Amino acid sequence: MVQMPLIDDRLPVGVDVGINTLATLSDGTKYENRRPLKVYLRKLRRAGRMLSRKTRFSSNWHKARKRLACIHYRISCIREDSHHKASTSIVRKASAIGIETLNVRGMLKNKKLAKHIADAALSRFLTMIKYKAERRGIPVTEATMFFASSKTCSSCGHKKTELDLSERTYHCGECGFTCDRDVNAAINLCPS
Ligand SMILES: [Zn+2]
């Protein structure tokens, strides 16, 4: 006999994504970004050095290039795996999901490669949440690009003009609400 759950304990969830912490939910749950192991980074550097020493287009150069590509691939698999685990876990506990819209145009303008790669990864992560939610029939609300989820107080709605990236705690000067910065943003993104 299949037992049906008597109570649906799923709730609307707001999701704030970031580079240090992959996702912060409006209920306070955090999913850390799994960093590629140091071993891989060391291998990556070594393979890069090896490649630079080879004569371009020689057979050893092709071999070295292949080795480097393999390590890049392994690292991207590690990231992909943590994105899959987090998005599945989020979608399982949500009755509705609210996310931010990443500024794609701003992303493409970004010339810093590391930042660009990180933004692209976050955008893929949001896409992952969207299609997994869709598969389960969970509605997804995307905030408009100009919604200041980090600067707005989730308690009274007051909007700060400035919020430094180093301020990890949100403190509202209007109503006194104090909260983890990312949780405050996630609550703002939460569909009501
Ligand atoms: Zn406030």
mmCIF file of C-alpha atoms and ligand atoms in Angstrom:
data_model
loop_
_atom_site.group_PDB
_atom_site.id
_atom_site.type_symbol
_atom_site.label_atom_id
_atom_site.label_comp_id
_atom_site.label_asym_id
_atom_site.label_seq_id
_atom_site.Cartn_x
_atom_site.Cartn_y
_atom_site.Cartn_z
ATOM 1 C CA MET A 1 0.000 0.000 0.000
ATOM 2 C CA VAL A 2 1.291 3.411 -0.919
ATOM 3 C CA GLN A 3 0.993 5.853 1.920
ATOM 4 C CA MET A 4 0.186 9.351 0.850
ATOM 5 C CA PRO A 5 1.638 12.096 3.001
ATOM 6 C CA LEU A 6 -1.118 13.652 5.084
ATOM 7 C CA ILE A 7 0.423 17.080 5.216
ATOM 8 C CA ASP A 8 2.069 18.863 2.337
ATOM 9 C CA ASP A 9 4.970 20.522 4.111
ATOM 10 C CA ARG A 10 6.334 22.254 1.046
ATOM 11 C CA LEU A 11 6.499 26.030 1.231
ATOM 12 C CA PRO A 12 7.210 28.864 -1.196
ATOM 13 C CA VAL A 13 10.971 29.339 -1.367
ATOM 14 C CA GLY A 14 13.070 32.323 -2.441
ATOM 15 C CA VAL A 15 16.523 31.491 -3.790
ATOM 16 C CA ASP A 16 19.464 33.880 -3.729
ATOM 17 C CA VAL A 17 22.453 32.628 -5.727
ATOM 18 C CA GLY A 18 26.048 33.669 -5.288
ATOM 19 C CA ILE A 19 29.652 32.866 -5.928
ATOM 20 C CA ASN A 20 30.773 32.044 -2.389
ATOM 21 C CA THR A 21 27.577 30.414 -1.229
ATOM 22 C CA LEU A 22 25.900 28.792 -4.221
ATOM 23 C CA ALA A 23 22.347 29.223 -2.925
ATOM 24 C CA THR A 24 20.703 30.726 0.139
ATOM 25 C CA LEU A 25 17.019 30.005 0.732
ATOM 26 C CA SER A 26 14.437 32.180 2.421
ATOM 27 C CA ASP A 27 14.184 29.557 5.191
ATOM 28 C CA GLY A 28 17.867 30.064 5.973
ATOM 29 C CA THR A 29 19.227 26.911 4.287
ATOM 30 C CA LYS A 30 22.571 27.397 2.593
ATOM 31 C CA TYR A 31 24.184 25.326 -0.146
ATOM 32 C CA GLU A 32 27.905 25.871 -0.341
ATOM 33 C CA ASN A 33 29.677 25.957 -3.660
ATOM 34 C CA ARG A 34 31.900 22.937 -3.910
ATOM 35 C CA ARG A 35 35.328 24.170 -4.851
ATOM 36 C CA PRO A 36 37.413 21.943 -7.079
ATOM 37 C CA LEU A 37 39.896 20.028 -4.987
ATOM 38 C CA LYS A 38 43.344 21.479 -4.556
ATOM 39 C CA VAL A 39 44.712 18.409 -6.325
ATOM 40 C CA TYR A 40 42.869 19.408 -9.485
ATOM 41 C CA LEU A 41 44.026 22.992 -9.311
ATOM 42 C CA ARG A 42 47.591 21.787 -8.954
ATOM 43 C CA LYS A 43 47.141 19.432 -11.899
ATOM 44 C CA LEU A 44 45.604 22.263 -13.884
ATOM 45 C CA ARG A 45 48.575 24.537 -13.314
ATOM 46 C CA ARG A 46 51.044 21.800 -14.127
ATOM 47 C CA ALA A 47 49.217 20.850 -17.331
ATOM 48 C CA GLY A 48 49.114 24.510 -18.352
ATOM 49 C CA ARG A 49 52.848 24.826 -17.819
ATOM 50 C CA MET A 50 53.517 21.643 -19.791
ATOM 51 C CA LEU A 51 51.443 22.925 -22.685
ATOM 52 C CA SER A 52 53.239 26.254 -22.811
ATOM 53 C CA ARG A 53 56.573 24.459 -23.140
ATOM 54 C CA LYS A 54 55.592 22.424 -26.203
ATOM 55 C CA THR A 55 56.081 23.507 -29.778
ATOM 56 C CA ARG A 56 52.776 24.639 -31.149
ATOM 57 C CA PHE A 57 50.883 22.040 -33.217
ATOM 58 C CA SER A 58 53.496 19.350 -32.542
ATOM 59 C CA SER A 59 52.152 15.947 -31.513
ATOM 60 C CA ASN A 60 53.336 16.533 -27.924
ATOM 61 C CA TRP A 61 51.539 19.856 -27.942
ATOM 62 C CA HIS A 62 48.308 18.131 -28.985
ATOM 63 C CA LYS A 63 48.760 15.569 -26.229
ATOM 64 C CA ALA A 64 49.376 18.266 -23.626
ATOM 65 C CA ARG A 65 46.370 20.210 -24.835
ATOM 66 C CA LYS A 66 44.175 17.157 -24.507
ATOM 67 C CA ARG A 67 45.443 16.543 -20.972
ATOM 68 C CA LEU A 68 44.627 20.124 -19.991
ATOM 69 C CA ALA A 69 41.137 19.874 -21.488
ATOM 70 C CA CYS A 70 40.502 16.678 -19.509
ATOM 71 C CA ILE A 71 41.318 18.384 -16.219
ATOM 72 C CA HIS A 72 39.069 21.326 -17.080
ATOM 73 C CA TYR A 73 36.342 18.824 -17.825
ATOM 74 C CA ARG A 74 36.805 17.024 -14.491
ATOM 75 C CA ILE A 75 36.549 20.317 -12.626
ATOM 76 C CA SER A 76 33.378 21.299 -14.466
ATOM 77 C CA CYS A 77 31.901 17.874 -13.574
ATOM 78 C CA ILE A 78 32.515 18.552 -9.884
ATOM 79 C CA ARG A 79 30.681 21.864 -10.181
ATOM 80 C CA GLU A 80 27.863 20.358 -12.215
ATOM 81 C CA ASP A 81 27.398 17.642 -9.610
ATOM 82 C CA SER A 82 27.015 20.116 -6.730
ATOM 83 C CA HIS A 83 24.591 22.187 -8.834
ATOM 84 C CA HIS A 84 22.483 19.095 -9.516
ATOM 85 C CA LYS A 85 22.376 18.107 -5.847
ATOM 86 C CA ALA A 86 21.436 21.607 -4.670
ATOM 87 C CA SER A 87 18.775 22.222 -7.346
ATOM 88 C CA THR A 88 17.123 18.836 -6.711
ATOM 89 C CA SER A 89 17.059 19.482 -2.971
ATOM 90 C CA ILE A 90 15.571 22.978 -3.456
ATOM 91 C CA VAL A 91 12.884 21.836 -5.863
ATOM 92 C CA ARG A 92 11.875 18.969 -3.546
ATOM 93 C CA LYS A 93 11.030 21.246 -0.644
ATOM 94 C CA ALA A 94 9.316 24.055 -2.557
ATOM 95 C CA SER A 95 5.671 24.623 -3.436
ATOM 96 C CA ALA A 96 6.692 27.694 -5.461
ATOM 97 C CA ILE A 97 10.081 29.184 -6.244
ATOM 98 C CA GLY A 98 11.262 32.755 -6.621
ATOM 99 C CA ILE A 99 14.594 33.518 -8.252
ATOM 100 C CA GLU A 100 16.413 36.545 -9.534
ATOM 101 C CA THR A 101 17.062 37.317 -13.177
ATOM 102 C CA LEU A 102 20.754 37.435 -13.865
ATOM 103 C CA ASN A 103 21.713 40.395 -15.975
ATOM 104 C CA VAL A 104 22.890 38.552 -19.071
ATOM 105 C CA ARG A 105 23.837 41.671 -20.964
ATOM 106 C CA GLY A 106 25.949 42.890 -18.064
ATOM 107 C CA MET A 107 27.489 39.435 -17.868
ATOM 108 C CA LEU A 108 28.590 39.446 -21.478
ATOM 109 C CA LYS A 109 30.162 42.852 -21.062
ATOM 110 C CA ASN A 110 32.229 41.545 -18.183
ATOM 111 C CA LYS A 111 35.779 41.288 -19.352
ATOM 112 C CA LYS A 112 37.177 39.535 -16.312
ATOM 113 C CA LEU A 113 37.268 35.898 -17.364
ATOM 114 C CA ALA A 114 36.969 34.384 -13.883
ATOM 115 C CA LYS A 115 33.918 36.523 -13.085
ATOM 116 C CA HIS A 116 32.434 35.745 -16.466
ATOM 117 C CA ILE A 117 32.795 31.985 -15.957
ATOM 118 C CA ALA A 118 31.311 32.238 -12.458
ATOM 119 C CA ASP A 119 28.301 34.224 -13.731
ATOM 120 C CA ALA A 120 27.743 31.782 -16.559
ATOM 121 C CA ALA A 121 27.790 28.897 -14.053
ATOM 122 C CA LEU A 122 25.197 30.653 -11.858
ATOM 123 C CA SER A 123 22.995 31.275 -14.836
ATOM 124 C CA ARG A 124 23.168 27.556 -15.728
ATOM 125 C CA PHE A 125 22.313 26.740 -12.105
ATOM 126 C CA LEU A 126 19.176 28.926 -12.267
ATOM 127 C CA THR A 127 18.193 27.251 -15.529
ATOM 128 C CA MET A 128 18.598 23.890 -13.798
ATOM 129 C CA ILE A 129 16.241 24.975 -10.989
ATOM 130 C CA LYS A 130 13.747 26.217 -13.577
ATOM 131 C CA TYR A 131 13.560 23.018 -15.610
ATOM 132 C CA LYS A 132 13.471 20.757 -12.558
ATOM 133 C CA ALA A 133 10.640 22.868 -11.092
ATOM 134 C CA GLU A 134 8.786 22.804 -14.380
ATOM 135 C CA ARG A 135 9.010 19.013 -14.470
ATOM 136 C CA ARG A 136 7.312 18.864 -11.079
ATOM 137 C CA GLY A 137 4.750 21.510 -11.917
ATOM 138 C CA ILE A 138 6.151 23.993 -9.424
ATOM 139 C CA PRO A 139 5.654 27.628 -10.465
ATOM 140 C CA VAL A 140 8.805 29.741 -10.775
ATOM 141 C CA THR A 141 8.702 33.519 -10.425
ATOM 142 C CA GLU A 142 11.591 35.540 -11.761
ATOM 143 C CA ALA A 143 12.171 38.954 -10.235
ATOM 144 C CA THR A 144 12.686 41.751 -12.720
ATOM 145 C CA MET A 145 16.283 42.594 -13.459
ATOM 146 C CA PHE A 146 16.011 45.879 -11.595
ATOM 147 C CA PHE A 147 14.620 44.482 -8.368
ATOM 148 C CA ALA A 148 17.166 45.227 -5.630
ATOM 149 C CA SER A 149 16.734 42.013 -3.647
ATOM 150 C CA SER A 150 19.859 42.639 -1.564
ATOM 151 C CA LYS A 151 19.264 46.314 -0.802
ATOM 152 C CA THR A 152 15.599 46.043 0.157
ATOM 153 C CA CYS A 153 14.504 45.294 3.719
ATOM 154 C CA SER A 154 12.437 42.108 3.681
ATOM 155 C CA SER A 155 10.603 43.284 6.783
ATOM 156 C CA CYS A 156 9.455 46.831 5.965
ATOM 157 C CA GLY A 157 10.377 47.251 2.293
ATOM 158 C CA HIS A 158 12.758 50.153 2.869
ATOM 159 C CA LYS A 159 15.461 50.314 0.191
ATOM 160 C CA LYS A 160 19.028 51.209 1.030
ATOM 161 C CA THR A 161 20.904 53.375 -1.453
ATOM 162 C CA GLU A 162 24.206 51.731 -0.655
ATOM 163 C CA LEU A 163 25.087 48.216 0.405
ATOM 164 C CA ASP A 164 28.702 47.202 0.400
ATOM 165 C CA LEU A 165 29.569 43.656 -0.663
ATOM 166 C CA SER A 166 31.518 43.262 2.577
ATOM 167 C CA GLU A 167 28.359 43.821 4.675
ATOM 168 C CA ARG A 168 27.358 40.261 5.408
ATOM 169 C CA THR A 169 24.525 41.265 7.753
ATOM 170 C CA TYR A 170 21.578 43.334 6.621
ATOM 171 C CA HIS A 171 20.527 45.906 9.160
ATOM 172 C CA CYS A 172 17.554 48.110 8.380
ATOM 173 C CA GLY A 173 17.866 51.686 9.638
ATOM 174 C CA GLU A 174 14.089 52.180 9.313
ATOM 175 C CA CYS A 175 12.620 49.270 11.257
ATOM 176 C CA GLY A 176 15.670 47.763 12.925
ATOM 177 C CA PHE A 177 15.347 44.393 11.166
ATOM 178 C CA THR A 178 18.655 42.502 11.263
ATOM 179 C CA CYS A 179 19.324 39.394 9.202
ATOM 180 C CA ASP A 180 21.958 37.522 7.218
ATOM 181 C CA ARG A 181 22.430 39.464 3.978
ATOM 182 C CA ASP A 182 21.710 36.545 1.619
ATOM 183 C CA VAL A 183 18.715 35.312 3.636
ATOM 184 C CA ASN A 184 17.241 38.839 3.459
ATOM 185 C CA ALA A 185 17.656 38.772 -0.343
ATOM 186 C CA ALA A 186 16.126 35.284 -0.552
ATOM 187 C CA ILE A 187 13.079 36.378 1.505
ATOM 188 C CA ASN A 188 12.602 39.273 -0.933
ATOM 189 C CA LEU A 189 12.629 36.821 -3.831
ATOM 190 C CA CYS A 190 10.182 34.454 -2.132
ATOM 191 C CA PRO A 191 6.848 34.244 -4.010
ATOM 192 C CA SER A 192 3.966 35.145 -1.702
HETATM 193 ZN ZN ZN B 1 13.110 47.543 7.545
#
